[in-house]
Short mmCIF file of N, CA and C in Angstrom, two decimals:
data_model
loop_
_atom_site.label_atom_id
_atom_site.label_comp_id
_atom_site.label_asym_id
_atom_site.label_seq_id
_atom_site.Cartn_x
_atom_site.Cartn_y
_atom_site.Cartn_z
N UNK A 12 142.15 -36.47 -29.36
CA UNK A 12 140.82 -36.99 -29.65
C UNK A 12 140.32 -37.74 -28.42
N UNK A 13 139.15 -37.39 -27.66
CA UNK A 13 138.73 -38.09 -26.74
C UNK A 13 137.85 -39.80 -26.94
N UNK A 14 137.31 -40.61 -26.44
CA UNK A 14 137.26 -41.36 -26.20
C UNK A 14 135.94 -41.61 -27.32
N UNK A 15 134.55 -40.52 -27.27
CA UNK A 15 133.82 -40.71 -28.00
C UNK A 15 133.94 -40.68 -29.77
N UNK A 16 134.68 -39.34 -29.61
CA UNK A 16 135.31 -39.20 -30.96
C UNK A 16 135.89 -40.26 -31.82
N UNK A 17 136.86 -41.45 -31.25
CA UNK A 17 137.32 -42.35 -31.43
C UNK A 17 136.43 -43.75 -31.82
N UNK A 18 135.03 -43.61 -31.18
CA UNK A 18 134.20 -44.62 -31.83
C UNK A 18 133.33 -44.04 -32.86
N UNK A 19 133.42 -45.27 -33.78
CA UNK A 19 132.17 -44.87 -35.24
C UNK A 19 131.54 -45.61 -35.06
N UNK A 20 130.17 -44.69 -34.55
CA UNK A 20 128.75 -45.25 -34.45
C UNK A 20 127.88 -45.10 -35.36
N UNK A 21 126.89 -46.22 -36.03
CA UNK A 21 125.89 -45.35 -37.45
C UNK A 21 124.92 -46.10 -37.19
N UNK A 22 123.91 -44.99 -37.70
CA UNK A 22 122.57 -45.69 -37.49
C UNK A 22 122.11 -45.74 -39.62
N UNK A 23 121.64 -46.39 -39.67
CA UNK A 23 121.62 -46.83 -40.99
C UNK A 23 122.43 -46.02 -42.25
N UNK A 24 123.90 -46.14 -41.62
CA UNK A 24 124.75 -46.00 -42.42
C UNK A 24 124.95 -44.13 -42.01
N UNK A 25 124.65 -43.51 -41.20
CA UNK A 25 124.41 -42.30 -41.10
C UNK A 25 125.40 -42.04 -39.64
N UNK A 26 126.39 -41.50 -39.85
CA UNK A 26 127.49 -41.53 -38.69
C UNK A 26 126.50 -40.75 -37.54
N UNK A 27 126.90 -41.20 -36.36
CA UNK A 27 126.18 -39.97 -35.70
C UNK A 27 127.98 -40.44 -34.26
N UNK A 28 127.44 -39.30 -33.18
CA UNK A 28 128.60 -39.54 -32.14
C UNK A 28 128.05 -40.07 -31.19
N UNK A 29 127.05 -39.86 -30.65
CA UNK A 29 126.00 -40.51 -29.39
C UNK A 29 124.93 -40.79 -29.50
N UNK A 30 124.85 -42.27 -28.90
CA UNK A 30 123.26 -42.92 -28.99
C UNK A 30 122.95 -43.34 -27.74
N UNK A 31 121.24 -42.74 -28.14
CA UNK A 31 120.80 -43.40 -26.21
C UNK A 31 120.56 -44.79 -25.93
N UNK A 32 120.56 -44.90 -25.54
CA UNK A 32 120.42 -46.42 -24.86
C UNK A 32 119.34 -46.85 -23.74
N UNK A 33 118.45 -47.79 -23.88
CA UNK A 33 117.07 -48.08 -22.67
C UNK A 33 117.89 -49.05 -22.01
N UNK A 34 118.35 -49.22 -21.41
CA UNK A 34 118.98 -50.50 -19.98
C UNK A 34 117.49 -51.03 -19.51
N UNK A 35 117.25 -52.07 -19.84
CA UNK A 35 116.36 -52.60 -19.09
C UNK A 35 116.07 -54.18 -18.72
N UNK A 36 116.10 -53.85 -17.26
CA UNK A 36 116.42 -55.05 -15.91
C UNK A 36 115.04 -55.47 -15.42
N UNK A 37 114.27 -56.60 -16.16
CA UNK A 37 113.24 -57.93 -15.70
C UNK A 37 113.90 -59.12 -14.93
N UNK A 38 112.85 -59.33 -13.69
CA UNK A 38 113.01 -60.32 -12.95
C UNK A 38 114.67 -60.12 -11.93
N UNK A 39 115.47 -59.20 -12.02
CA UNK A 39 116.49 -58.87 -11.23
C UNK A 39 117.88 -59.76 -12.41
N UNK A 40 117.51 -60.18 -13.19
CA UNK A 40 118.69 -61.42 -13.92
C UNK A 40 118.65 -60.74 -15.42
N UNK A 41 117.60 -60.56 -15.65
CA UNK A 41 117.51 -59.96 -17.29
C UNK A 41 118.10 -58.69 -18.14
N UNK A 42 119.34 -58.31 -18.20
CA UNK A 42 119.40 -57.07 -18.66
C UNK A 42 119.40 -57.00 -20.18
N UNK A 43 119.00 -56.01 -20.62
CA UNK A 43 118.85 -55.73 -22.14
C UNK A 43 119.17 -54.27 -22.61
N UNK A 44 119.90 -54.24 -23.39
CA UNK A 44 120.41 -53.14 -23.72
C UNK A 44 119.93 -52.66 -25.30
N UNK A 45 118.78 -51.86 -25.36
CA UNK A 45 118.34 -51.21 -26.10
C UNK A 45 118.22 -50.07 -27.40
N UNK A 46 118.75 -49.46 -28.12
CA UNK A 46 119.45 -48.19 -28.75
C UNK A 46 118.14 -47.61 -28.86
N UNK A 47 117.76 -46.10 -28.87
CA UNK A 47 117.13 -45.67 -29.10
C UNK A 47 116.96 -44.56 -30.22
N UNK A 48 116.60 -45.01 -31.07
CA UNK A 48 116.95 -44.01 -32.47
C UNK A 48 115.92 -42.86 -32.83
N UNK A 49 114.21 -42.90 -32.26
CA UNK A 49 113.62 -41.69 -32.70
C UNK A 49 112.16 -41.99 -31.29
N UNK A 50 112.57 -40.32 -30.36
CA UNK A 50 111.90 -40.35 -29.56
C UNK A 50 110.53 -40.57 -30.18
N UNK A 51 109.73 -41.33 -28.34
CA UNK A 51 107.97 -41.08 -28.35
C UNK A 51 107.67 -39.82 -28.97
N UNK A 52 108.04 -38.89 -28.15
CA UNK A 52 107.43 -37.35 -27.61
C UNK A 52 108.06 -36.24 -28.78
N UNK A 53 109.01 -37.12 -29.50
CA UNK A 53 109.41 -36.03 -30.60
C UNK A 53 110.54 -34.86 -30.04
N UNK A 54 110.64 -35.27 -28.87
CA UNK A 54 111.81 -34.02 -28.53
C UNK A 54 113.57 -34.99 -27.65
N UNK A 55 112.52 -35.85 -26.75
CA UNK A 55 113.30 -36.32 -25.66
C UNK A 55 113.28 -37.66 -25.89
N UNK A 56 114.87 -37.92 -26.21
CA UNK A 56 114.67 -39.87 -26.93
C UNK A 56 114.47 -40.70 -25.36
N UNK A 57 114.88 -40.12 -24.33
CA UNK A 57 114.82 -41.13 -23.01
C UNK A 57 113.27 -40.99 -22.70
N UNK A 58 112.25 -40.50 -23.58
CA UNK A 58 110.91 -40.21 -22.99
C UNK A 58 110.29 -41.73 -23.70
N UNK A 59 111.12 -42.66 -24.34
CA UNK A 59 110.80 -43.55 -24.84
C UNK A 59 111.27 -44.69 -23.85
N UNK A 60 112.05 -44.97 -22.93
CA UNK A 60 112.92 -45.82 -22.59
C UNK A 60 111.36 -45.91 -21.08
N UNK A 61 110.52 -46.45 -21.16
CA UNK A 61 109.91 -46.76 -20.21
C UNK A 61 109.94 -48.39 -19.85
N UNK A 62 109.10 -48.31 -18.82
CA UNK A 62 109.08 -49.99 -18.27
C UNK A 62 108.09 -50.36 -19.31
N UNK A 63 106.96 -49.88 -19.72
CA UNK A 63 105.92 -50.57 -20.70
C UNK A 63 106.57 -51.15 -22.00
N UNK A 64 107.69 -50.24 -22.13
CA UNK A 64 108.58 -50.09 -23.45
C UNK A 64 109.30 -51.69 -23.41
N UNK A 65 110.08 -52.07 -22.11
CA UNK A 65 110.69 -52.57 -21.92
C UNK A 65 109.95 -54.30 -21.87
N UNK A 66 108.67 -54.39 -21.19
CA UNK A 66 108.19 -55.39 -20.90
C UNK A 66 107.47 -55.85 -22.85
N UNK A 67 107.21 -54.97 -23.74
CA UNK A 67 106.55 -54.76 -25.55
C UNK A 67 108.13 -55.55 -25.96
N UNK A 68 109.34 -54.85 -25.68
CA UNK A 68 110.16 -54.90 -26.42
C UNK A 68 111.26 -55.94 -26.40
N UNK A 69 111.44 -56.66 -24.85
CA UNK A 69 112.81 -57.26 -24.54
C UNK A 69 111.92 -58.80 -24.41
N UNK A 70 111.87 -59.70 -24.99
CA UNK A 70 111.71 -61.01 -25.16
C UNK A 70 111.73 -61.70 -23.54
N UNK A 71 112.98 -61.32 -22.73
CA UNK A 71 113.16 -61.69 -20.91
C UNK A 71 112.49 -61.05 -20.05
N UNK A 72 111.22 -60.26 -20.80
CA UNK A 72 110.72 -59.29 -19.94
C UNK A 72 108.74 -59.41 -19.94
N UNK A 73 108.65 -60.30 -20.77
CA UNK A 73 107.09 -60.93 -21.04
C UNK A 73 106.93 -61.40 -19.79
N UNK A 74 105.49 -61.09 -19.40
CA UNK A 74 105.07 -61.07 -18.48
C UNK A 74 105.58 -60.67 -16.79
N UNK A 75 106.11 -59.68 -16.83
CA UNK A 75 106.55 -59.08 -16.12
C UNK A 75 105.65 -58.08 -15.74
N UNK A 76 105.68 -58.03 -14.11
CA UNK A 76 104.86 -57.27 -13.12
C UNK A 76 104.95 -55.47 -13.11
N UNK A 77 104.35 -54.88 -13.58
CA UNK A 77 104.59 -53.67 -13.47
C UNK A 77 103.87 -52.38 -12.39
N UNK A 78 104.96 -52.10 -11.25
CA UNK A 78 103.57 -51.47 -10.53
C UNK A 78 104.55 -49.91 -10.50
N UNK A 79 103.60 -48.87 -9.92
CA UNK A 79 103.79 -47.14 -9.96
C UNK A 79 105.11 -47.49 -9.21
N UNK A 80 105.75 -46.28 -9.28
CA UNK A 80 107.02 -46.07 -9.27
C UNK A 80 106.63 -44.99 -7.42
N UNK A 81 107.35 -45.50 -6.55
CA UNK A 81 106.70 -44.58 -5.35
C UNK A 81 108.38 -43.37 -5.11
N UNK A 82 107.24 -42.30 -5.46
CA UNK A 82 107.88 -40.64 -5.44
C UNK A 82 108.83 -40.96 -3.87
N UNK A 83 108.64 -41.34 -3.18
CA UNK A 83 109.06 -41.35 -2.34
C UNK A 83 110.45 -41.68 -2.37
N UNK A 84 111.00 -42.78 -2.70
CA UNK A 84 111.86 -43.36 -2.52
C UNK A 84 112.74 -42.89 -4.08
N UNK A 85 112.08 -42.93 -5.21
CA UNK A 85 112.28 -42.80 -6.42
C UNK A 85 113.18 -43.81 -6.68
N UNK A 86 113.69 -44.72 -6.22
CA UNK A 86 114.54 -45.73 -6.27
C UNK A 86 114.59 -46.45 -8.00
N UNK A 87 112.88 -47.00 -8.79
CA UNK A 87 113.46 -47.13 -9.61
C UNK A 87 113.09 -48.76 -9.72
N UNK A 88 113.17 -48.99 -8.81
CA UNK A 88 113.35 -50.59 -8.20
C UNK A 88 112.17 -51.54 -8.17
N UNK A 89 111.09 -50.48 -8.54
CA UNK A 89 109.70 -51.39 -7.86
C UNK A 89 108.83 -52.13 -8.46
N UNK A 90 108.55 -53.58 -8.46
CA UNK A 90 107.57 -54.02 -9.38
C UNK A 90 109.31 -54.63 -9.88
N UNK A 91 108.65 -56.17 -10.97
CA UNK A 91 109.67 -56.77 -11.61
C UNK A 91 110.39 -56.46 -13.01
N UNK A 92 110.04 -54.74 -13.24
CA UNK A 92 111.02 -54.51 -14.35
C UNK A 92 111.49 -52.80 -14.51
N UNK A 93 112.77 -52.29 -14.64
CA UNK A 93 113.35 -51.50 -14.32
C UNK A 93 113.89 -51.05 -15.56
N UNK A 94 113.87 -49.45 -15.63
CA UNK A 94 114.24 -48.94 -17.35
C UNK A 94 115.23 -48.20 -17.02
N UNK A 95 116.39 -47.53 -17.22
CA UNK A 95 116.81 -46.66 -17.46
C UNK A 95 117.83 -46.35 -18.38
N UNK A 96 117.74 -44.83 -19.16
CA UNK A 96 118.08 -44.36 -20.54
C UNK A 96 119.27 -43.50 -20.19
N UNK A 97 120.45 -44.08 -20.73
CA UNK A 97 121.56 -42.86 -20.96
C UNK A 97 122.21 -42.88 -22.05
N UNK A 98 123.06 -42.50 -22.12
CA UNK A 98 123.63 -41.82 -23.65
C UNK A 98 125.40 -42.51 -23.75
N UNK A 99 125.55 -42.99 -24.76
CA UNK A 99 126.78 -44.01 -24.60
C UNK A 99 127.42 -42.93 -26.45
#
């Protein structure tokens, strides 16, 4: 039995094996760790895990600066609040 198999995860009492998760980092000190149970977009649950999401949702993240994300670098980094969604 691997590692995931071995944890019981439920979302209102409803076993499931993997849940996504929004990571999201205000002010460089703030992290918050999110579950994500039913996508925006209806297909893709990380299409929910945005910075707007993050600054509505995480209490350490009010009033926090939000600027475009530059293609360039894609870093991720820019402006004072940072999202990202993976699957635990």
């Amino acid at each position: 039995m691997n590692k995931l198999e071995e944890r019981k995860w439920s979302i209102y009492n409803q076993p499931v094996r993997f849940v996504h998760v929004c990571k999201c980092t205000c002010f460089t000190t703030n992290v918050t760790l999110i579950p994500i149970y039913w996508p925006k977009d209806g297909r893709n649950l990380c299409s929910t895990c945005t910075k707007n999401f993050c600054v509505e949702q995480v209490e350490g993240c009010r009033g926090a600066q939000i600027v475009e994300t530059n293609s360039d670098t894609a870093t991720g980094f820019e402006g004072q609040v940072w999202a990202k969604c993976f699957g635990v």
